PDB file of C-alpha atoms and ligand atoms in Angstrom:
ATOM      1  CA  UNK L  16      -0.173  -0.156  -0.242  1.00 35.00           C
ATOM      2  CA  UNK L  17       1.239   3.282  -1.175  1.00 39.00           C
ATOM      3  CA  UNK L  18       2.496   5.603   1.535  1.00 49.00           C
ATOM      4  CA  UNK L  19       0.573   8.931   1.788  1.00 58.00           C
ATOM      5  CA  UNK L  20       1.162  10.616  -1.604  1.00 68.00           C
ATOM      6  CA  UNK L  21       4.094  13.323  -1.989  1.00 82.00           C
ATOM      7  CA  UNK L  22       2.657  16.826  -2.580  1.00 90.00           C
ATOM      8  CA  UNK L  23       6.024  17.879  -4.418  1.00 97.00           C
ATOM      9  CA  UNK L  24       7.185  14.920  -6.360  1.00 98.00           C
ATOM     10  CA  UNK L  25      10.806  14.288  -8.460  1.00 98.00           C
ATOM     11  CA  UNK L  26       9.636  11.116 -10.605  1.00 98.00           C
ATOM     12  CA  UNK L  27      12.397   9.287 -12.640  1.00 98.00           C
ATOM     13  CA  UNK L  28      10.985   7.162 -15.552  1.00 98.00           C
ATOM     14  CA  UNK L  29      13.991   4.767 -16.586  1.00 98.00           C
ATOM     15  CA  UNK L  30      11.885   3.528 -19.215  1.00 98.00           C
ATOM     16  CA  UNK L  31      13.600   0.616 -21.075  1.00 98.00           C
ATOM     17  CA  UNK L  32      16.885   1.205 -19.689  1.00 98.00           C
ATOM     18  CA  UNK L  33      18.649  -0.104 -16.745  1.00 97.00           C
ATOM     19  CA  UNK L  34      19.932  -3.616 -15.584  1.00 97.00           C
ATOM     20  CA  UNK L  35      21.140  -4.794 -12.221  1.00 97.00           C
ATOM     21  CA  UNK L  36      24.034  -3.106 -12.145  1.00 97.00           C
ATOM     22  CA  UNK L  37      22.090   0.268 -12.404  1.00 98.00           C
ATOM     23  CA  UNK L  38      20.771  -0.314  -9.011  1.00 98.00           C
ATOM     24  CA  UNK L  39      23.747   1.724  -7.733  1.00 98.00           C
ATOM     25  CA  UNK L  40      22.210   4.751  -8.859  1.00 98.00           C
ATOM     26  CA  UNK L  41      19.194   4.291  -6.785  1.00 98.00           C
ATOM     27  CA  UNK L  42      21.095   3.539  -3.637  1.00 98.00           C
ATOM     28  CA  UNK L  43      23.632   6.329  -4.718  1.00 98.00           C
ATOM     29  CA  UNK L  44      20.374   8.601  -4.880  1.00 98.00           C
ATOM     30  CA  UNK L  45      19.197   7.466  -1.555  1.00 98.00           C
ATOM     31  CA  UNK L  46      22.341   8.343   0.243  1.00 98.00           C
ATOM     32  CA  UNK L  47      22.264  11.854  -1.079  1.00 98.00           C
ATOM     33  CA  UNK L  48      18.765  12.022   0.345  1.00 98.00           C
ATOM     34  CA  UNK L  49      18.314  10.359   3.462  1.00 97.00           C
ATOM     35  CA  UNK L  50      15.753  12.781   4.852  1.00 96.00           C
ATOM     36  CA  UNK L  51      14.369  14.318   1.474  1.00 97.00           C
ATOM     37  CA  UNK L  52      11.760  17.403   1.951  1.00 96.00           C
ATOM     38  CA  UNK L  53       9.986  16.490  -1.322  1.00 97.00           C
ATOM     39  CA  UNK L  54       9.016  13.165  -2.610  1.00 98.00           C
ATOM     40  CA  UNK L  55      11.522  11.200  -4.593  1.00 98.00           C
ATOM     41  CA  UNK L  56      10.282   8.137  -6.924  1.00 98.00           C
ATOM     42  CA  UNK L  57      12.373   5.874  -9.410  1.00 98.00           C
ATOM     43  CA  UNK L  58      10.274   3.772 -12.132  1.00 98.00           C
ATOM     44  CA  UNK L  59      12.648   1.188 -13.564  1.00 98.00           C
ATOM     45  CA  UNK L  60      11.955  -1.346 -16.121  1.00 98.00           C
ATOM     46  CA  UNK L  61       9.697  -4.114 -14.423  1.00 98.00           C
ATOM     47  CA  UNK L  62      12.459  -6.708 -13.929  1.00 98.00           C
ATOM     48  CA  UNK L  63      14.002  -4.134 -11.774  1.00 98.00           C
ATOM     49  CA  UNK L  64      10.977  -3.161  -9.371  1.00 98.00           C
ATOM     50  CA  UNK L  65      11.298  -5.926  -6.842  1.00 98.00           C
ATOM     51  CA  UNK L  66      15.217  -5.543  -6.463  1.00 98.00           C
ATOM     52  CA  UNK L  67      15.294  -1.765  -6.622  1.00 98.00           C
ATOM     53  CA  UNK L  68      12.717  -1.961  -3.753  1.00 98.00           C
ATOM     54  CA  UNK L  69      14.618  -4.333  -1.938  1.00 98.00           C
ATOM     55  CA  UNK L  70      17.839  -2.026  -2.263  1.00 98.00           C
ATOM     56  CA  UNK L  71      15.707   0.967  -1.097  1.00 98.00           C
ATOM     57  CA  UNK L  72      14.233  -0.625   1.794  1.00 96.00           C
ATOM     58  CA  UNK L  73      14.771   1.657   5.093  1.00 94.00           C
ATOM     59  CA  UNK L  74      15.444   4.644   2.497  1.00 97.00           C
ATOM     60  CA  UNK L  75      12.714   7.381   1.495  1.00 96.00           C
ATOM     61  CA  UNK L  76      12.847   6.648  -2.154  1.00 98.00           C
ATOM     62  CA  UNK L  77       9.637   5.164  -3.615  1.00 98.00           C
ATOM     63  CA  UNK L  78       9.623   2.935  -6.471  1.00 98.00           C
ATOM     64  CA  UNK L  79       6.732   2.746  -9.092  1.00 98.00           C
ATOM     65  CA  UNK L  80       5.967   0.931 -12.107  1.00 98.00           C
ATOM     66  CA  UNK L  81       5.762   2.281 -16.076  1.00 98.00           C
ATOM     67  CA  UNK L  82       2.249   0.399 -16.806  1.00 98.00           C
ATOM     68  CA  UNK L  83      -0.118  -1.850 -15.625  1.00 98.00           C
ATOM     69  CA  UNK L  84      -3.117  -4.168 -16.989  1.00 98.00           C
ATOM     70  CA  UNK L  85      -6.695  -2.920 -16.142  1.00 98.00           C
ATOM     71  CA  UNK L  86      -7.528  -6.586 -15.421  1.00 97.00           C
ATOM     72  CA  UNK L  87      -6.197  -8.041 -11.719  1.00 96.00           C
ATOM     73  CA  UNK L  88      -5.202 -11.228 -13.021  1.00 96.00           C
ATOM     74  CA  UNK L  89      -5.697 -13.835 -16.103  1.00 97.00           C
ATOM     75  CA  UNK L  90      -4.626 -14.796 -19.535  1.00 98.00           C
ATOM     76  CA  UNK L  91      -2.713 -11.522 -20.588  1.00 97.00           C
ATOM     77  CA  UNK L  92       0.871 -12.528 -21.701  1.00 97.00           C
ATOM     78  CA  UNK L  93       3.366 -10.154 -20.985  1.00 96.00           C
ATOM     79  CA  UNK L  94       1.359  -7.784 -18.893  1.00 97.00           C
ATOM     80  CA  UNK L  95       1.637  -7.013 -15.270  1.00 98.00           C
ATOM     81  CA  UNK L  96      -1.384  -6.288 -12.840  1.00 98.00           C
ATOM     82  CA  UNK L  97      -1.638  -3.466 -10.643  1.00 98.00           C
ATOM     83  CA  UNK L  98      -1.470  -5.809  -7.371  1.00 98.00           C
ATOM     84  CA  UNK L  99       1.641  -7.566  -8.767  1.00 98.00           C
ATOM     85  CA  UNK L 100       3.321  -4.163  -8.950  1.00 98.00           C
ATOM     86  CA  UNK L 101       2.258  -3.618  -5.217  1.00 98.00           C
ATOM     87  CA  UNK L 102       3.610  -7.400  -4.462  1.00 98.00           C
ATOM     88  CA  UNK L 103       6.966  -6.322  -5.987  1.00 98.00           C
ATOM     89  CA  UNK L 104       7.120  -3.257  -4.053  1.00 98.00           C
ATOM     90  CA  UNK L 105       5.917  -0.429  -6.097  1.00 98.00           C
ATOM     91  CA  UNK L 106       3.804   2.654  -4.727  1.00 98.00           C
ATOM     92  CA  UNK L 107       3.263   4.260  -7.831  1.00 98.00           C
ATOM     93  CA  UNK L 108       2.371   3.501 -11.270  1.00 98.00           C
ATOM     94  CA  UNK L 109       2.914   5.556 -14.660  1.00 98.00           C
ATOM     95  CA  UNK L 110       0.274   5.327 -16.760  1.00 98.00           C
ATOM     96  CA  UNK L 111      -0.704   6.722 -20.353  1.00 98.00           C
ATOM     97  CA  UNK L 112       2.823   7.802 -21.389  1.00 98.00           C
ATOM     98  CA  UNK L 113       3.074   9.138 -24.900  1.00 97.00           C
ATOM     99  CA  UNK L 114       5.261   6.004 -25.689  1.00 97.00           C
ATOM    100  CA  UNK L 115       2.595   3.451 -24.408  1.00 97.00           C
ATOM    101  CA  UNK L 116      -0.073   5.468 -26.131  1.00 97.00           C
ATOM    102  CA  UNK L 117       2.096   5.467 -29.412  1.00 96.00           C
ATOM    103  CA  UNK L 118       3.820   2.006 -29.308  1.00 96.00           C
ATOM    104  CA  UNK L 119       0.953   0.028 -27.635  1.00 97.00           C
ATOM    105  CA  UNK L 120      -2.077   2.037 -29.152  1.00 96.00           C
ATOM    106  CA  UNK L 121      -3.152   3.185 -25.806  1.00 97.00           C
ATOM    107  CA  UNK L 122      -6.376   5.147 -25.922  1.00 98.00           C
ATOM    108  CA  UNK L 123      -7.718   7.530 -23.116  1.00 98.00           C
ATOM    109  CA  UNK L 124     -10.664   4.807 -22.313  1.00 98.00           C
ATOM    110  CA  UNK L 125      -7.840   2.098 -21.704  1.00 98.00           C
ATOM    111  CA  UNK L 126      -5.656   4.619 -19.583  1.00 98.00           C
ATOM    112  CA  UNK L 127      -8.754   5.409 -17.516  1.00 98.00           C
ATOM    113  CA  UNK L 128      -9.449   1.528 -16.927  1.00 98.00           C
ATOM    114  CA  UNK L 129      -5.765   1.052 -15.951  1.00 98.00           C
ATOM    115  CA  UNK L 130      -6.247   4.160 -13.767  1.00 98.00           C
ATOM    116  CA  UNK L 131      -9.026   2.358 -11.827  1.00 98.00           C
ATOM    117  CA  UNK L 132      -7.238  -0.985 -11.212  1.00 98.00           C
ATOM    118  CA  UNK L 133      -4.276   0.836  -9.880  1.00 98.00           C
ATOM    119  CA  UNK L 134      -6.330   2.996  -7.178  1.00 97.00           C
ATOM    120  CA  UNK L 135      -8.068  -0.475  -6.513  1.00 97.00           C
ATOM    121  CA  UNK L 136      -4.692  -2.044  -5.981  1.00 97.00           C
ATOM    122  CA  UNK L 137      -3.419   0.852  -3.782  1.00 97.00           C
ATOM    123  CA  UNK L 138      -1.228   2.321  -6.083  1.00 98.00           C
ATOM    124  CA  UNK L 139      -0.854   5.707  -6.963  1.00 97.00           C
ATOM    125  CA  UNK L 140      -1.370   6.372 -10.485  1.00 98.00           C
ATOM    126  CA  UNK L 141       0.636   9.238 -12.411  1.00 98.00           C
ATOM    127  CA  UNK L 142      -1.374   9.713 -15.352  1.00 98.00           C
ATOM    128  CA  UNK L 143       0.137  11.265 -18.348  1.00 98.00           C
ATOM    129  CA  UNK L 144      -1.089  13.986 -21.098  1.00 98.00           C
ATOM    130  CA  UNK L 145       0.358  15.965 -23.698  1.00 98.00           C
ATOM    131  CA  UNK L 146      -0.179  17.506 -27.028  1.00 98.00           C
ATOM    132  CA  UNK L 147       2.053  16.685 -30.303  1.00 97.00           C
ATOM    133  CA  UNK L 148       3.852  19.435 -32.007  1.00 97.00           C
ATOM    134  CA  UNK L 149       1.267  19.434 -34.808  1.00 97.00           C
ATOM    135  CA  UNK L 150      -1.776  19.620 -32.218  1.00 98.00           C
ATOM    136  CA  UNK L 151       0.525  22.811 -30.467  1.00 97.00           C
ATOM    137  CA  UNK L 152       1.173  24.285 -33.923  1.00 97.00           C
ATOM    138  CA  UNK L 153      -2.758  23.825 -34.629  1.00 98.00           C
ATOM    139  CA  UNK L 154      -3.638  25.885 -31.815  1.00 97.00           C
ATOM    140  CA  UNK L 155      -5.164  22.774 -30.100  1.00 98.00           C
ATOM    141  CA  UNK L 156      -3.305  22.008 -26.840  1.00 98.00           C
ATOM    142  CA  UNK L 157      -5.813  23.011 -24.367  1.00 98.00           C
ATOM    143  CA  UNK L 158      -8.652  21.466 -26.077  1.00 98.00           C
ATOM    144  CA  UNK L 159      -6.271  18.245 -26.490  1.00 98.00           C
ATOM    145  CA  UNK L 160      -5.283  18.294 -22.515  1.00 98.00           C
ATOM    146  CA  UNK L 161      -8.839  18.878 -21.579  1.00 98.00           C
ATOM    147  CA  UNK L 162     -10.078  16.060 -23.806  1.00 98.00           C
ATOM    148  CA  UNK L 163      -7.349  13.764 -22.407  1.00 98.00           C
ATOM    149  CA  UNK L 164      -7.858  14.455 -18.807  1.00 98.00           C
ATOM    150  CA  UNK L 165     -11.580  13.710 -19.392  1.00 98.00           C
ATOM    151  CA  UNK L 166     -10.991  10.514 -20.944  1.00 98.00           C
ATOM    152  CA  UNK L 167      -8.062   9.071 -19.167  1.00 98.00           C
ATOM    153  CA  UNK L 168      -9.497   9.811 -15.442  1.00 98.00           C
ATOM    154  CA  UNK L 169     -12.300   7.547 -14.202  1.00 97.00           C
ATOM    155  CA  UNK L 170     -15.284   9.126 -12.522  1.00 95.00           C
ATOM    156  CA  UNK L 171     -14.387   7.577  -9.183  1.00 92.00           C
ATOM    157  CA  UNK L 172     -10.757   8.886  -9.104  1.00 91.00           C
ATOM    158  CA  UNK L 173      -9.412   8.885  -5.614  1.00 95.00           C
ATOM    159  CA  UNK L 174      -8.103  12.516  -5.390  1.00 96.00           C
ATOM    160  CA  UNK L 175      -5.610  11.631  -2.259  1.00 94.00           C
ATOM    161  CA  UNK L 176      -3.588   9.016  -4.395  1.00 96.00           C
ATOM    162  CA  UNK L 177      -4.073  10.822  -8.036  1.00 97.00           C
ATOM    163  CA  UNK L 178      -0.907  12.400  -9.989  1.00 98.00           C
ATOM    164  CA  UNK L 179      -1.033  14.316 -13.346  1.00 98.00           C
ATOM    165  CA  UNK L 180       1.721  14.667 -15.420  1.00 98.00           C
ATOM    166  CA  UNK L 181       1.721  17.029 -18.194  1.00 98.00           C
ATOM    167  CA  UNK L 182       4.152  15.766 -20.933  1.00 98.00           C
ATOM    168  CA  UNK L 183       4.363  17.692 -24.351  1.00 98.00           C
ATOM    169  CA  UNK L 184       5.245  15.201 -26.896  1.00 97.00           C
ATOM    170  CA  UNK L 185       7.548  17.238 -28.815  1.00 97.00           C
ATOM    171  CA  UNK L 186       9.554  17.938 -25.600  1.00 97.00           C
ATOM    172  CA  UNK L 187       9.897  14.328 -24.447  1.00 96.00           C
ATOM    173  CA  UNK L 188      13.701  13.386 -25.224  1.00 93.00           C
ATOM    174  CA  UNK L 189      14.017  16.010 -27.497  1.00 95.00           C
ATOM    175  CA  UNK L 190      15.877  18.736 -25.512  1.00 94.00           C
ATOM    176  CA  UNK L 191      13.250  21.087 -26.356  1.00 95.00           C
ATOM    177  CA  UNK L 192      11.146  22.884 -23.606  1.00 95.00           C
ATOM    178  CA  UNK L 193       7.988  24.626 -23.881  1.00 97.00           C
ATOM    179  CA  UNK L 194       7.983  28.229 -22.626  1.00 97.00           C
ATOM    180  CA  UNK L 195       7.350  28.737 -19.071  1.00 98.00           C
ATOM    181  CA  UNK L 196       4.404  30.936 -20.037  1.00 98.00           C
ATOM    182  CA  UNK L 197       3.458  27.743 -22.057  1.00 98.00           C
ATOM    183  CA  UNK L 198       3.850  25.418 -19.374  1.00 98.00           C
ATOM    184  CA  UNK L 199       1.855  27.806 -16.648  1.00 98.00           C
ATOM    185  CA  UNK L 200      -1.020  28.074 -19.414  1.00 98.00           C
ATOM    186  CA  UNK L 201      -1.658  24.365 -19.423  1.00 98.00           C
ATOM    187  CA  UNK L 202      -1.076  23.680 -15.862  1.00 98.00           C
ATOM    188  CA  UNK L 203      -3.370  26.435 -14.660  1.00 98.00           C
ATOM    189  CA  UNK L 204      -5.972  25.120 -17.085  1.00 98.00           C
ATOM    190  CA  UNK L 205      -5.472  21.360 -15.835  1.00 98.00           C
ATOM    191  CA  UNK L 206      -6.087  22.581 -12.203  1.00 98.00           C
ATOM    192  CA  UNK L 207      -9.099  24.583 -13.553  1.00 98.00           C
ATOM    193  CA  UNK L 208     -10.473  21.575 -15.387  1.00 98.00           C
ATOM    194  CA  UNK L 209      -9.551  19.297 -12.524  1.00 98.00           C
ATOM    195  CA  UNK L 210     -11.559  21.441 -10.017  1.00 98.00           C
ATOM    196  CA  UNK L 211     -14.533  21.792 -12.368  1.00 97.00           C
ATOM    197  CA  UNK L 212     -15.060  18.105 -12.523  1.00 97.00           C
ATOM    198  CA  UNK L 213     -13.662  16.703  -8.987  1.00 97.00           C
ATOM    199  CA  UNK L 214     -14.321  19.746  -6.772  1.00 97.00           C
ATOM    200  CA  UNK L 215     -11.985  21.583  -4.336  1.00 96.00           C
ATOM    201  CA  UNK L 216     -10.365  18.389  -3.440  1.00 95.00           C
ATOM    202  CA  UNK L 217      -8.434  18.646  -6.887  1.00 97.00           C
ATOM    203  CA  UNK L 218      -6.674  21.756  -5.483  1.00 97.00           C
ATOM    204  CA  UNK L 219      -4.155  19.233  -4.058  1.00 95.00           C
ATOM    205  CA  UNK L 220      -3.613  17.003  -7.002  1.00 97.00           C
ATOM    206  CA  UNK L 221       0.116  16.952  -7.866  1.00 98.00           C
ATOM    207  CA  UNK L 222       0.779  18.510 -11.121  1.00 98.00           C
ATOM    208  CA  UNK L 223       3.913  17.306 -12.687  1.00 98.00           C
ATOM    209  CA  UNK L 224       5.810  18.778 -15.944  1.00 98.00           C
ATOM    210  CA  UNK L 225       7.952  16.465 -17.716  1.00 98.00           C
ATOM    211  CA  UNK L 226       9.801  16.879 -21.016  1.00 97.00           C
ATOM    212  CA  UNK L 227      13.643  17.544 -21.218  1.00 96.00           C
ATOM    213  CA  UNK L 228      13.565  18.731 -17.237  1.00 98.00           C
ATOM    214  CA  UNK L 229      17.475  18.934 -16.557  1.00 98.00           C
ATOM    215  CA  UNK L 230      19.090  19.970 -13.482  1.00 98.00           C
ATOM    216  CA  UNK L 231      19.874  23.451 -15.541  1.00 97.00           C
ATOM    217  CA  UNK L 232      16.301  24.247 -16.092  1.00 98.00           C
ATOM    218  CA  UNK L 233      14.416  22.753 -13.383  1.00 98.00           C
ATOM    219  CA  UNK L 234      14.477  25.703 -10.816  1.00 98.00           C
ATOM    220  CA  UNK L 235      12.924  27.989 -13.302  1.00 98.00           C
ATOM    221  CA  UNK L 236      10.202  25.244 -14.320  1.00 98.00           C
ATOM    222  CA  UNK L 237       9.281  24.514 -10.481  1.00 98.00           C
ATOM    223  CA  UNK L 238       8.627  28.201  -9.972  1.00 98.00           C
ATOM    224  CA  UNK L 239       5.858  28.264 -12.397  1.00 98.00           C
ATOM    225  CA  UNK L 240       2.238  28.346 -11.700  1.00 97.00           C
ATOM    226  CA  UNK L 241       0.885  24.792 -10.634  1.00 97.00           C
ATOM    227  CA  UNK L 242       3.817  22.977 -11.124  1.00 98.00           C
ATOM    228  CA  UNK L 243       4.353  20.630  -8.065  1.00 98.00           C
ATOM    229  CA  UNK L 244       7.366  18.654  -9.388  1.00 98.00           C
ATOM    230  CA  UNK L 245       8.503  16.631 -12.608  1.00 98.00           C
ATOM    231  CA  UNK L 246       8.632  13.454 -14.579  1.00 98.00           C
ATOM    232  CA  UNK L 247      12.048  12.923 -15.858  1.00 98.00           C
ATOM    233  CA  UNK L 248      13.144  10.477 -18.439  1.00 98.00           C
ATOM    234  CA  UNK L 249      17.100  10.676 -19.232  1.00 97.00           C
ATOM    235  CA  UNK L 250      18.165  12.836 -16.468  1.00 98.00           C
ATOM    236  CA  UNK L 251      16.863  10.399 -14.093  1.00 98.00           C
ATOM    237  CA  UNK L 252      19.238   7.720 -14.954  1.00 98.00           C
ATOM    238  CA  UNK L 253      22.325   8.958 -13.475  1.00 98.00           C
ATOM    239  CA  UNK L 254      22.122  10.214  -9.564  1.00 98.00           C
ATOM    240  CA  UNK L 255      24.540  12.953 -10.368  1.00 98.00           C
ATOM    241  CA  UNK L 256      21.775  14.562 -12.572  1.00 98.00           C
ATOM    242  CA  UNK L 257      18.727  13.630 -10.895  1.00 98.00           C
ATOM    243  CA  UNK L 258      19.960  14.805  -7.517  1.00 98.00           C
ATOM    244  CA  UNK L 259      20.353  18.446  -9.069  1.00 98.00           C
ATOM    245  CA  UNK L 260      16.465  18.222  -9.900  1.00 98.00           C
ATOM    246  CA  UNK L 261      15.668  16.858  -6.720  1.00 98.00           C
ATOM    247  CA  UNK L 262      17.551  19.950  -5.001  1.00 98.00           C
ATOM    248  CA  UNK L 263      15.753  22.345  -7.178  1.00 98.00           C
ATOM    249  CA  UNK L 264      12.439  21.029  -6.195  1.00 98.00           C
ATOM    250  CA  UNK L 265      13.491  21.051  -2.416  1.00 97.00           C
ATOM    251  CA  UNK L 266      14.520  24.596  -2.780  1.00 97.00           C
ATOM    252  CA  UNK L 267      11.459  25.743  -4.801  1.00 96.00           C
TER     253      UNK L 267
HETATM  254  C1  LIG A  17       9.543  10.985 -20.009  1.00 83.86           C
HETATM  255  O1  LIG A  17      10.248  10.118 -20.393  1.00 83.86           O
HETATM  256  O2  LIG A  17       8.372  11.123 -19.533  1.00 83.86           O
HETATM  257  C2  LIG A  17      10.511  11.960 -20.381  1.00 83.86           C
HETATM  258  C3  LIG A  17       9.852  13.317 -19.807  1.00 83.86           C
HETATM  259  O3  LIG A  17      11.850  12.099 -20.870  1.00 83.86           O
HETATM  260  P1  LIG A  17      12.951  13.257 -21.026  1.00 83.86           P
HETATM  261  O4  LIG A  17      13.110  14.269 -19.468  1.00 83.86           O
HETATM  262  O5  LIG A  17      13.706  12.234 -21.513  1.00 83.86           O
HETATM  263  O6  LIG A  17      12.506  14.190 -22.083  1.00 83.86           O
END
């Protein structure tokens, strides 16, 4: 069962990177932050969830999955249930990442079903939304984000454990970052949209920004309206990089 969700969160998404030897990056990070004032989360490939959780036991760093199946068990070769992630030591799960949506055809409806499964298993889901470059250039960004939030979140959302990540597809792994005004516009609109749907309880849902966050740009992003942390890909793989982002969040 997840600890109480962190209001400010630095979450690392290792994607399909890392082997057992990479666990030293996680333990180094834990040594650097024995008493962090923000949540720190690492989401390694599924094969590393249990060993990472074991290596980090006694530390304040949490471990998460990168996907789960909507069903609790059954004939779904290659998939992992939310309960199995919990059993392996996960507290969080990333859902609806744009790479899952693109590579595996995940729709908003599928993401909503997985999100419900995560709630039921006691995981904190980090639900990802974000526009493509084509959509941004067509002036559709806010409509796209509102539509994705509407479809990817179940009505029975648990506001105490839900986390949202805004990740413009064109900013992921590209070194391109929206302007701070663009980030603020989307985050403010997400907050308004979530409050309109779920009520005032949505004021405490952490809204993460993701897309080419680095130690050098983290502070200004964390100073942006309604940004409560980051979902970080490449810069989360090395403790030396990720620690700069965690420190920036602690200082925000
Ligand atoms: C991501 O994978 O969620 C991500 C934001 O990647 P990067 O930080 O490498 O852009």
